Short mmCIF file of C-alpha atoms in Angstrom, two decimals:
data_model
loop_
_atom_site.label_atom_id
_atom_site.label_comp_id
_atom_site.label_asym_id
_atom_site.label_seq_id
_atom_site.Cartn_x
_atom_site.Cartn_y
_atom_site.Cartn_z
CA MET A 21 0.56 -25.34 -7.78
CA VAL A 22 -1.15 -22.73 -5.71
CA GLU A 23 0.95 -19.60 -5.22
CA LYS A 24 1.69 -18.87 -1.49
CA LYS A 25 0.43 -15.57 -0.43
CA THR A 26 3.07 -13.26 0.98
CA SER A 27 0.83 -10.70 2.72
CA VAL A 28 -2.40 -10.58 4.68
CA SER A 29 -4.96 -8.01 3.34
CA THR A 30 -6.81 -5.96 6.01
CA GLY A 31 -9.90 -5.77 3.74
CA ASN A 32 -9.37 -2.02 3.54
CA PRO A 33 -7.84 -0.91 0.19
CA GLN A 34 -6.43 2.26 1.74
CA MET A 35 -4.85 0.60 4.65
CA ASP A 36 -3.39 -2.08 2.44
CA ALA A 37 -1.92 0.77 0.39
CA ILE A 38 -0.34 2.19 3.55
CA LEU A 39 1.06 -1.22 4.41
CA ASN A 40 2.41 -1.78 0.96
CA GLY A 41 -0.02 -4.68 0.45
CA GLY A 42 -0.94 -5.79 4.02
CA PHE A 43 0.72 -7.54 6.96
CA PRO A 44 3.43 -9.99 6.10
CA THR A 45 2.18 -13.66 6.50
CA ASN A 46 3.42 -15.58 9.43
CA SER A 47 4.31 -12.53 11.37
CA ILE A 48 3.53 -11.25 14.82
CA ASN A 49 1.83 -7.83 14.93
CA ILE A 50 0.71 -5.38 17.77
CA ILE A 51 -2.24 -3.24 17.34
CA MET A 52 -2.03 -0.74 20.10
CA GLY A 53 -4.24 2.45 21.14
CA GLN A 54 -6.08 3.73 23.97
CA PRO A 55 -9.68 2.58 24.59
CA GLY A 56 -12.17 3.67 21.94
CA THR A 57 -9.63 4.39 19.26
CA GLY A 58 -10.86 1.65 16.90
CA LYS A 59 -8.14 -1.07 17.26
CA THR A 60 -10.61 -3.98 18.05
CA VAL A 61 -13.10 -2.99 15.25
CA PHE A 62 -10.11 -2.88 12.86
CA ALA A 63 -8.97 -6.42 13.91
CA GLU A 64 -12.44 -7.76 13.53
CA GLN A 65 -13.14 -6.07 10.16
CA MET A 66 -9.95 -7.70 8.93
CA ILE A 67 -10.70 -11.27 10.10
CA PHE A 68 -14.20 -11.16 8.58
CA HIS A 69 -12.44 -10.18 5.35
CA GLN A 70 -9.97 -13.03 5.70
CA GLY A 71 -12.41 -15.66 6.94
CA THR A 72 -13.46 -18.04 4.04
CA ALA A 73 -14.64 -21.59 3.86
CA GLU A 74 -11.84 -22.62 1.52
CA ASP A 75 -9.07 -21.63 3.83
CA ARG A 76 -7.87 -22.41 7.37
CA PRO A 77 -9.95 -20.93 10.09
CA ILE A 78 -9.36 -17.85 12.27
CA VAL A 79 -9.16 -17.78 16.03
CA TYR A 80 -10.05 -14.71 18.20
CA LEU A 81 -9.28 -14.96 21.92
CA THR A 82 -10.34 -12.54 24.51
CA THR A 83 -8.62 -12.35 27.89
CA LEU A 84 -9.67 -10.03 30.69
CA SER A 85 -11.30 -7.25 28.59
CA GLU A 86 -14.64 -8.29 27.54
CA PRO A 87 -16.38 -11.71 27.43
CA VAL A 88 -17.11 -13.24 24.06
CA ALA A 89 -20.93 -12.72 24.34
CA LYS A 90 -20.53 -8.97 24.75
CA VAL A 91 -17.91 -8.78 21.79
CA LEU A 92 -20.39 -10.50 19.53
CA THR A 93 -23.36 -8.43 20.53
CA TYR A 94 -21.54 -5.25 19.57
CA LEU A 95 -19.97 -6.80 16.60
CA GLN A 96 -23.40 -7.64 14.96
CA ARG A 97 -23.97 -3.91 14.43
CA PHE A 98 -21.41 -3.54 11.83
CA GLU A 99 -22.20 -4.34 8.17
CA PHE A 100 -19.07 -6.48 7.69
CA TYR A 101 -20.40 -8.97 10.23
CA ASP A 102 -21.55 -12.36 8.83
CA ASP A 103 -23.13 -14.75 11.14
CA ASP A 104 -22.47 -17.75 8.85
CA LYS A 105 -18.72 -17.36 9.56
CA ILE A 106 -19.03 -17.70 13.30
CA GLY A 107 -18.02 -21.24 14.49
CA SER A 108 -16.88 -22.23 10.94
CA SER A 109 -14.24 -19.91 9.45
CA ILE A 110 -14.02 -17.69 12.62
CA HIS A 111 -13.75 -19.13 16.08
CA TYR A 112 -14.18 -17.06 19.20
CA GLY A 113 -12.78 -18.13 22.58
CA ASP A 114 -12.43 -16.69 26.10
CA ILE A 115 -9.43 -17.63 28.16
CA GLY A 116 -10.17 -14.99 30.98
CA ASP A 117 -11.16 -17.72 33.56
CA GLU A 118 -8.10 -19.85 32.82
CA LEU A 119 -5.79 -16.63 33.16
CA SER A 120 -7.41 -15.77 36.49
CA GLU A 121 -6.96 -19.27 37.81
CA LYS A 122 -3.57 -20.39 36.48
CA GLY A 123 -1.92 -17.05 35.35
CA ILE A 124 -0.17 -16.43 32.11
CA ASP A 125 1.42 -19.99 32.03
CA CYS A 126 -1.88 -21.26 30.57
CA VAL A 127 -1.32 -19.15 27.42
CA VAL A 128 1.00 -21.44 25.59
CA PRO A 129 -0.75 -24.63 26.24
CA ARG A 130 -4.04 -23.14 25.17
CA LEU A 131 -2.35 -22.14 21.92
CA GLU A 132 -0.80 -25.57 21.38
CA ASP A 133 -4.27 -27.11 21.73
CA LEU A 134 -5.83 -24.70 19.26
CA ILE A 135 -2.95 -25.39 16.76
CA HIS A 136 -3.62 -29.13 16.95
CA THR A 137 -7.45 -28.97 16.89
CA VAL A 138 -8.23 -26.02 14.66
CA ALA A 139 -4.99 -25.25 12.83
CA PRO A 140 -5.78 -21.47 12.50
CA LYS A 141 -4.10 -19.23 9.76
CA ILE A 142 -4.64 -16.10 12.01
CA ILE A 143 -4.74 -15.73 15.71
CA VAL A 144 -6.02 -12.53 17.54
CA ILE A 145 -5.45 -12.02 21.31
CA ASP A 146 -7.54 -9.15 22.88
CA SER A 147 -6.29 -7.86 25.17
CA PHE A 148 -2.59 -8.90 25.23
CA ARG A 149 -1.78 -5.98 27.48
CA ALA A 150 -3.96 -7.44 30.26
CA LEU A 151 -1.38 -10.27 30.63
CA HIS A 152 0.95 -7.94 32.21
CA ASP A 153 -1.45 -7.47 35.15
CA LEU A 154 -1.37 -11.22 35.89
CA ALA A 155 2.44 -11.85 35.43
CA GLU A 156 4.32 -12.51 38.49
CA SER A 157 7.42 -10.65 37.20
CA THR A 158 8.91 -9.23 34.06
CA GLN A 159 11.10 -12.29 33.71
CA SER A 160 8.16 -14.51 33.83
CA MET A 161 6.41 -12.59 31.09
CA ARG A 162 9.52 -12.72 28.93
CA ARG A 163 9.79 -16.57 29.34
CA MET A 164 6.18 -17.00 28.24
CA LEU A 165 6.47 -14.66 25.35
CA HIS A 166 9.63 -16.51 24.29
CA ARG A 167 7.78 -20.04 24.25
CA MET A 168 4.79 -18.43 22.51
CA THR A 169 6.84 -16.84 19.78
CA GLY A 170 8.72 -19.93 19.07
CA LEU A 171 5.48 -21.86 18.95
CA LEU A 172 3.69 -19.62 16.54
CA THR A 173 6.74 -19.06 14.29
CA ALA A 174 7.06 -22.72 13.83
CA PHE A 175 3.55 -23.29 13.09
CA GLU A 176 3.34 -20.54 10.43
CA THR A 177 0.36 -18.26 11.55
CA THR A 178 -0.10 -14.70 11.51
CA VAL A 179 -0.76 -13.22 14.97
CA PHE A 180 -2.31 -9.95 16.00
CA LEU A 181 -1.82 -8.74 19.71
CA ILE A 182 -4.26 -5.99 20.77
CA GLY A 183 -3.59 -3.88 23.80
CA GLU A 184 -4.20 -0.56 25.43
CA TYR A 185 -0.51 0.32 25.19
CA THR A 186 0.88 3.81 25.73
CA GLU A 187 3.92 4.97 23.65
CA GLU A 188 6.15 4.65 26.71
CA GLN A 189 5.21 1.07 27.11
CA SER A 190 6.02 0.34 23.46
CA ARG A 191 9.65 1.25 24.25
CA THR A 192 9.88 -0.89 27.35
CA LEU A 193 7.55 -4.04 27.14
CA PRO A 194 9.12 -7.28 25.69
CA GLU A 195 6.45 -8.05 23.01
CA PHE A 196 7.39 -4.99 21.04
CA ALA A 197 10.91 -6.30 20.67
CA VAL A 198 9.66 -9.47 18.99
CA ALA A 199 6.88 -7.83 17.01
CA ASP A 200 7.32 -7.66 13.15
CA GLY A 201 4.64 -5.04 12.76
CA ILE A 202 3.25 -2.36 15.14
CA ILE A 203 0.12 -0.25 14.33
CA GLN A 204 -1.00 2.48 16.58
CA PHE A 205 -4.49 4.02 16.67
CA LEU A 206 -4.88 7.65 18.10
CA ARG A 207 -7.62 10.00 19.04
CA ASN A 208 -7.19 13.74 19.43
CA PRO A 209 -10.22 15.34 21.20
CA GLN A 210 -11.20 18.77 19.70
CA SER A 211 -13.89 21.16 21.02
CA THR A 212 -16.72 19.84 18.68
CA LYS A 213 -15.23 16.60 17.43
CA ASP A 214 -12.42 14.07 17.64
CA GLU A 215 -9.50 13.67 15.14
CA ARG A 216 -8.69 10.00 14.67
CA PHE A 217 -5.53 8.69 13.26
CA VAL A 218 -3.65 5.56 12.54
CA ARG A 219 -0.07 5.08 11.91
CA VAL A 220 2.52 2.22 11.21
CA LEU A 221 5.33 2.32 13.83
CA LYS A 222 7.03 -0.78 12.42
CA LEU A 223 6.71 -3.19 9.67
CA ARG A 224 9.51 -5.45 8.91
CA GLY A 225 10.41 -6.12 5.20
CA SER A 226 7.94 -3.47 3.96
CA SER A 227 8.18 0.10 2.50
CA TYR A 228 5.11 1.34 4.34
CA LEU A 229 3.87 4.86 4.18
CA GLU A 230 4.88 6.76 7.27
CA GLY A 231 3.09 9.37 9.21
CA LEU A 232 -0.42 9.93 10.62
CA HIS A 233 -3.30 8.83 8.51
CA ALA A 234 -6.77 10.07 9.21
CA CYS A 235 -9.33 7.45 9.95
CA ARG A 236 -12.97 7.24 11.33
CA ILE A 237 -15.32 4.50 12.61
CA THR A 238 -18.23 3.85 10.35
CA ASN A 239 -21.03 1.24 10.17
CA ASN A 240 -18.73 -0.73 7.98
CA GLY A 241 -15.74 -0.67 10.21
CA VAL A 242 -12.71 1.59 10.30
CA GLN A 243 -12.42 3.84 7.11
CA VAL A 244 -8.74 5.06 6.51
CA PHE A 245 -7.58 7.96 4.47
CA PRO A 246 -3.87 7.74 3.50
CA ARG A 247 -1.73 10.83 3.90
CA LEU A 248 -1.27 12.53 0.63
CA ILE A 249 2.22 12.57 -0.49
CA THR A 250 4.05 14.56 -3.26
CA PRO A 251 3.91 12.55 -6.48
CA ASP A 252 7.18 11.37 -8.26
CA VAL A 253 8.36 13.49 -11.06
CA PRO A 254 8.22 11.44 -14.30
CA ARG A 255 11.35 10.88 -16.20
CA ASN A 256 9.81 12.11 -19.46
CA TYR A 257 8.21 15.37 -18.51
CA GLU A 258 6.67 17.28 -21.11
CA VAL A 259 5.82 21.07 -20.72
CA GLN A 260 2.23 21.94 -21.29
CA ASN A 261 1.99 25.11 -23.49
CA THR A 262 -1.73 25.06 -23.71
CA ARG A 263 -3.73 28.02 -22.38
CA VAL A 264 -7.30 27.58 -21.13
CA PRO A 265 -9.81 30.29 -20.74
CA SER A 266 -10.70 31.76 -17.44
CA GLY A 267 -14.45 32.08 -18.09
CA VAL A 268 -14.37 35.55 -16.77
CA ASP A 269 -14.95 38.61 -19.02
CA GLY A 270 -11.69 40.47 -19.25
CA LEU A 271 -9.57 38.28 -17.06
CA ASP A 272 -7.82 36.40 -19.84
CA LYS A 273 -6.33 39.65 -21.24
CA ILE A 274 -4.81 40.49 -17.81
CA ILE A 275 -3.32 37.19 -17.13
CA GLY A 276 -1.61 36.86 -20.62
CA GLY A 277 -4.10 34.88 -22.61
CA GLY A 278 -5.52 32.44 -20.04
CA PHE A 279 -4.39 30.03 -17.41
CA ALA A 280 -1.75 27.45 -18.34
CA GLN A 281 -3.07 24.09 -18.45
CA GLY A 282 -2.29 22.22 -15.19
CA SER A 283 -1.49 25.40 -13.25
CA ALA A 284 -2.92 26.39 -9.87
CA THR A 285 -4.44 29.62 -9.15
CA LEU A 286 -4.90 31.13 -5.76
CA LEU A 287 -7.97 33.57 -5.71
CA VAL A 288 -7.88 35.87 -2.70
CA GLY A 289 -10.53 38.29 -1.27
CA PRO A 290 -12.78 39.20 1.53
CA SER A 291 -16.25 37.81 2.09
CA GLY A 292 -18.65 39.00 -0.54
CA ALA A 293 -15.93 39.91 -3.09
CA GLY A 294 -17.17 37.40 -5.68
CA LYS A 295 -14.67 34.49 -5.18
CA THR A 296 -17.26 31.68 -5.41
CA THR A 297 -18.93 33.33 -8.51
CA CYS A 298 -15.59 33.51 -10.18
CA GLY A 299 -14.78 29.90 -9.32
CA LEU A 300 -18.13 28.79 -10.81
CA GLN A 301 -17.39 30.73 -14.11
CA PHE A 302 -14.01 29.08 -14.11
CA ALA A 303 -15.56 25.76 -13.73
CA LEU A 304 -18.33 26.33 -16.44
CA ALA A 305 -15.71 27.42 -18.91
CA GLY A 306 -14.04 23.96 -18.71
CA LEU A 307 -17.15 22.31 -19.98
CA ASN A 308 -16.66 23.55 -23.52
CA GLU A 309 -13.07 22.08 -23.73
CA ASN A 310 -13.56 19.01 -25.83
CA LYS A 311 -16.43 17.72 -23.77
CA GLY A 312 -14.55 18.43 -20.59
CA ARG A 313 -15.80 17.99 -17.16
CA SER A 314 -15.34 20.09 -14.06
CA LEU A 315 -15.59 19.64 -10.31
CA VAL A 316 -16.39 22.18 -7.58
CA LEU A 317 -15.41 21.17 -4.06
CA ASN A 318 -17.22 23.34 -1.50
CA PHE A 319 -17.18 23.57 2.14
CA GLN A 320 -19.70 26.31 2.89
CA GLU A 321 -22.53 26.32 0.31
CA ASN A 322 -24.44 22.98 -0.07
CA PRO A 323 -25.40 21.77 -3.59
CA THR A 324 -28.85 23.52 -3.37
CA GLN A 325 -27.35 26.88 -2.60
CA LEU A 326 -24.68 26.34 -5.48
CA ALA A 327 -27.43 25.24 -7.89
CA ARG A 328 -29.19 28.53 -7.34
CA SER A 329 -26.02 30.57 -8.15
CA LEU A 330 -25.52 28.30 -11.14
CA MET A 331 -29.09 29.06 -12.29
CA ASN A 332 -28.27 32.70 -12.23
CA LEU A 333 -25.10 32.18 -14.31
CA THR A 334 -26.59 29.71 -16.87
CA GLY A 335 -30.25 30.61 -16.86
CA LYS A 336 -30.96 26.91 -16.39
CA GLU A 337 -32.74 25.24 -13.48
CA LYS A 338 -30.32 22.23 -13.25
CA PRO A 339 -26.54 22.24 -13.29
CA PRO A 340 -25.10 21.66 -16.69
CA GLU A 341 -23.95 18.22 -17.71
CA GLY A 342 -20.39 17.67 -16.93
CA LEU A 343 -20.19 19.81 -13.82
CA GLU A 344 -19.86 17.87 -10.57
CA LEU A 345 -20.61 19.47 -7.22
CA ILE A 346 -19.12 17.98 -3.92
CA TYR A 347 -20.15 19.49 -0.59
CA MET A 348 -18.45 18.58 2.63
CA SER A 349 -19.30 20.15 5.94
CA PRO A 350 -16.30 21.94 7.51
CA VAL A 351 -17.65 20.96 11.03
CA GLU A 352 -17.29 17.18 10.68
CA MET A 353 -14.69 17.02 7.80
CA GLN A 354 -11.11 15.48 8.07
CA VAL A 355 -8.73 17.04 5.73
CA ASP A 356 -7.43 13.53 4.56
CA SER A 357 -11.09 12.33 3.77
CA VAL A 358 -11.10 14.90 1.01
CA ILE A 359 -8.46 12.89 -0.95
CA VAL A 360 -10.30 9.72 -1.31
CA SER A 361 -13.51 11.40 -2.80
CA LEU A 362 -11.45 13.90 -4.84
CA PHE A 363 -9.21 11.56 -6.69
CA ARG A 364 -11.67 8.89 -7.15
CA ARG A 365 -13.54 11.52 -9.22
CA ILE A 366 -10.38 12.65 -10.98
CA GLU A 367 -9.47 9.22 -12.10
CA SER A 368 -12.95 7.93 -13.10
CA ASP A 369 -14.63 11.03 -14.46
CA ASN A 370 -12.00 12.56 -16.56
CA ILE A 371 -11.96 15.99 -14.60
CA GLY A 372 -10.05 18.86 -16.32
CA ARG A 373 -10.75 21.56 -13.94
CA ILE A 374 -11.13 21.77 -10.16
CA VAL A 375 -12.35 24.51 -7.82
CA VAL A 376 -11.57 24.27 -4.14
CA ASP A 377 -13.79 26.72 -2.17
CA SER A 378 -12.17 27.49 0.16
CA ILE A 379 -8.72 26.45 1.63
CA GLY A 380 -9.52 28.44 4.81
CA ASP A 381 -12.16 25.81 5.70
CA LEU A 382 -9.39 23.19 5.21
CA ALA A 383 -7.34 25.06 7.81
CA MET A 384 -10.45 25.14 10.23
CA ALA A 385 -10.60 21.36 9.86
CA THR A 386 -7.16 20.58 11.06
CA SER A 387 -5.39 21.39 14.27
CA ASP A 388 -1.98 21.00 12.53
CA ALA A 389 -0.70 23.82 10.35
CA ASP A 390 2.33 21.84 9.06
CA ARG A 391 -0.03 18.96 8.13
CA LEU A 392 -2.23 21.36 6.23
CA HIS A 393 0.73 22.88 4.54
CA ASP A 394 2.08 19.44 3.27
CA PHE A 395 -1.50 18.41 2.33
CA LEU A 396 -1.89 21.52 0.10
CA TYR A 397 1.48 21.29 -1.54
CA ALA A 398 1.02 17.71 -2.53
CA LEU A 399 -2.54 18.27 -3.67
CA VAL A 400 -1.52 21.13 -6.09
CA GLN A 401 1.48 18.81 -7.30
CA HIS A 402 -0.89 15.96 -8.03
CA PHE A 403 -3.16 18.36 -10.03
CA ALA A 404 -0.16 19.54 -12.03
CA MET A 405 0.98 15.90 -12.79
CA LYS A 406 -2.52 14.96 -14.03
CA GLY A 407 -2.87 18.14 -16.15
CA VAL A 408 -5.80 19.32 -14.09
CA THR A 409 -6.13 23.05 -13.90
CA SER A 410 -7.27 24.23 -10.51
CA MET A 411 -8.47 27.28 -8.75
CA LEU A 412 -8.33 27.51 -4.79
CA THR A 413 -10.12 30.37 -3.07
CA PHE A 414 -8.92 32.02 0.09
CA GLU A 415 -10.93 34.30 2.32
CA SER A 416 -8.83 37.31 3.73
CA ILE A 417 -9.70 38.59 7.10
CA ASP A 418 -9.08 42.31 6.85
CA GLY A 419 -9.48 42.71 3.07
CA ILE A 420 -6.82 42.96 0.41
CA THR A 421 -5.47 46.40 -0.81
CA GLN A 422 -3.10 47.15 -3.64
CA ASN A 423 -0.22 47.64 -1.11
CA GLY A 424 -0.55 44.60 1.04
CA SER A 425 -2.07 41.15 1.55
CA ASP A 426 -3.02 38.75 4.41
CA ALA A 427 -0.14 37.42 6.36
CA ARG A 428 -1.56 33.95 6.34
CA LEU A 429 -0.94 33.68 2.52
CA GLY A 430 2.83 33.24 3.05
CA ARG A 431 2.68 29.56 3.35
CA VAL A 432 0.38 28.85 0.39
CA SER A 433 1.24 31.56 -2.23
CA TYR A 434 4.50 30.02 -3.41
CA MET A 435 2.47 26.77 -4.17
CA SER A 436 0.45 28.68 -6.79
CA ASP A 437 1.33 29.46 -10.32
CA ASN A 438 -1.04 32.55 -10.28
CA ILE A 439 -2.29 34.77 -7.54
CA ILE A 440 -5.26 37.02 -8.19
CA LEU A 441 -6.40 39.45 -5.43
CA MET A 442 -10.07 40.72 -5.31
CA ASN A 443 -10.71 44.01 -3.29
CA LEU A 444 -14.00 45.05 -1.84
CA ASN A 445 -14.24 48.50 -0.28
CA HIS A 446 -17.63 50.16 -0.23
CA ASP A 447 -16.05 53.56 0.73
CA SER A 448 -13.75 53.80 -2.15
CA LYS A 449 -14.42 54.33 -5.93
CA PRO A 450 -14.37 51.94 -7.58
CA PRO A 451 -15.54 49.66 -4.84
CA ARG A 452 -14.44 46.33 -6.56
CA THR A 453 -11.08 45.82 -8.02
CA ILE A 454 -9.13 42.72 -9.17
CA THR A 455 -5.29 42.45 -9.54
CA CYS A 456 -3.14 39.66 -10.84
CA ILE A 457 0.02 39.82 -8.70
CA LYS A 458 1.59 36.66 -9.93
CA ALA A 459 1.43 34.60 -13.12
CA ARG A 460 4.39 32.23 -13.68
CA GLY A 461 5.98 32.37 -17.03
CA THR A 462 3.48 34.93 -18.30
CA HIS A 463 3.56 38.64 -19.15
CA HIS A 464 0.64 39.80 -17.08
CA ASP A 465 -0.93 43.16 -16.20
CA LEU A 466 -0.07 44.22 -12.76
CA ALA A 467 -2.71 47.18 -12.58
CA ALA A 468 -5.80 47.05 -10.42
CA HIS A 469 -8.88 46.75 -12.60
CA GLU A 470 -12.49 47.64 -11.75
CA PHE A 471 -15.07 44.88 -12.08
CA HIS A 472 -18.77 44.39 -11.28
CA ILE A 473 -20.89 41.42 -10.72
CA ALA A 474 -23.99 40.99 -12.70
CA ALA A 475 -26.52 38.22 -13.05
CA ASP A 476 -24.28 36.35 -15.46
CA GLY A 477 -21.21 36.71 -13.44
CA LEU A 478 -17.92 38.85 -13.16
CA HIS A 479 -17.23 41.45 -15.79
CA ILE A 480 -13.73 43.37 -15.60
CA HIS A 481 -13.63 46.78 -17.10
#
């Protein structure tokens, strides 16, 4: 006996995770969003994933938005497109002329005909919102929707209604009352780029992941980056008493014997203070720990520039084995996109140390300060749960003195187990000082110590 599927996969593992497995089978779902947000691409990506020769076919109906020929022309540009599925496992149809001639009363008879002739497992109607423009009244639209819902529910098919709905319309139009699932695509224009998001507004019988999830349109369809949430605290939590060396000459003595394994260190200082160099030394020190691996996530210096700095530190032309370098441009970056790349590396490559240089670039990549705060908090908690020791750099604007610190640190300082301030003042002697102002659970030195930067890195006096 074949086990009956209880969910319809979108073909996107990250979106399926947000939906807690996918859309419920035999459900009616609305995919809403303004033009250009990616809702049609998302639906087509899903049906090409679902379309197989061994299963019932899929029907995609266009109304008054775009003719089928135009839809297929642009569809062929995506990598998920498969010409062999057109006309066999996936059927495209245009009911625009019927709607113009007969009005919305033609919808139910057309669906009845498809059910008897094609027996589809999935039906997509794009755009369903356009039917309101042809309805004689709200009552006629409600009557048609009632007949359509009864027909589709009895036949056991999963339906997706696509439309350019606004949030106000989602609260008043009748199709939203009968929908089992509602997915919204949004686009937030910025000065140099657009932020794209997707969120689940409703999904009956599912514990879906709420909130805005970043997404972008690629050659392979809509790529989704689930919002990072704080991990659950394990029932059997064991405290790690292991200390790991910092890799910086003289720093271990100041912080009480090294960093606690799984701790997060916030390294703060002005431009040119040596934060990146300190981070690289920290990452290199992790390679000596039982064949450990380290990862450096950088938003300013590309791998070529970092390789030059590493060559000065190690004396070798190539980065040492076990050290991974990830570069992401802060101009095009979406904060949530960092998660997929970062956690794939942690899970598959046994990463023990991570350097994020710098979190100020993450702040520039998002227009929502609260979203960034939640992202960083969850990120640090995930590192701690996995036993990954991390160092996050932060560039101060006006420099750091012994008597004060940048006001922007308030929202991130409490997330860190350790805070180290690097001061650079060419008019004072000594010009460079380093201070450990916080080290949880450790007796540390609070004094400011002079340091200098040589070819092999930082040295604290």
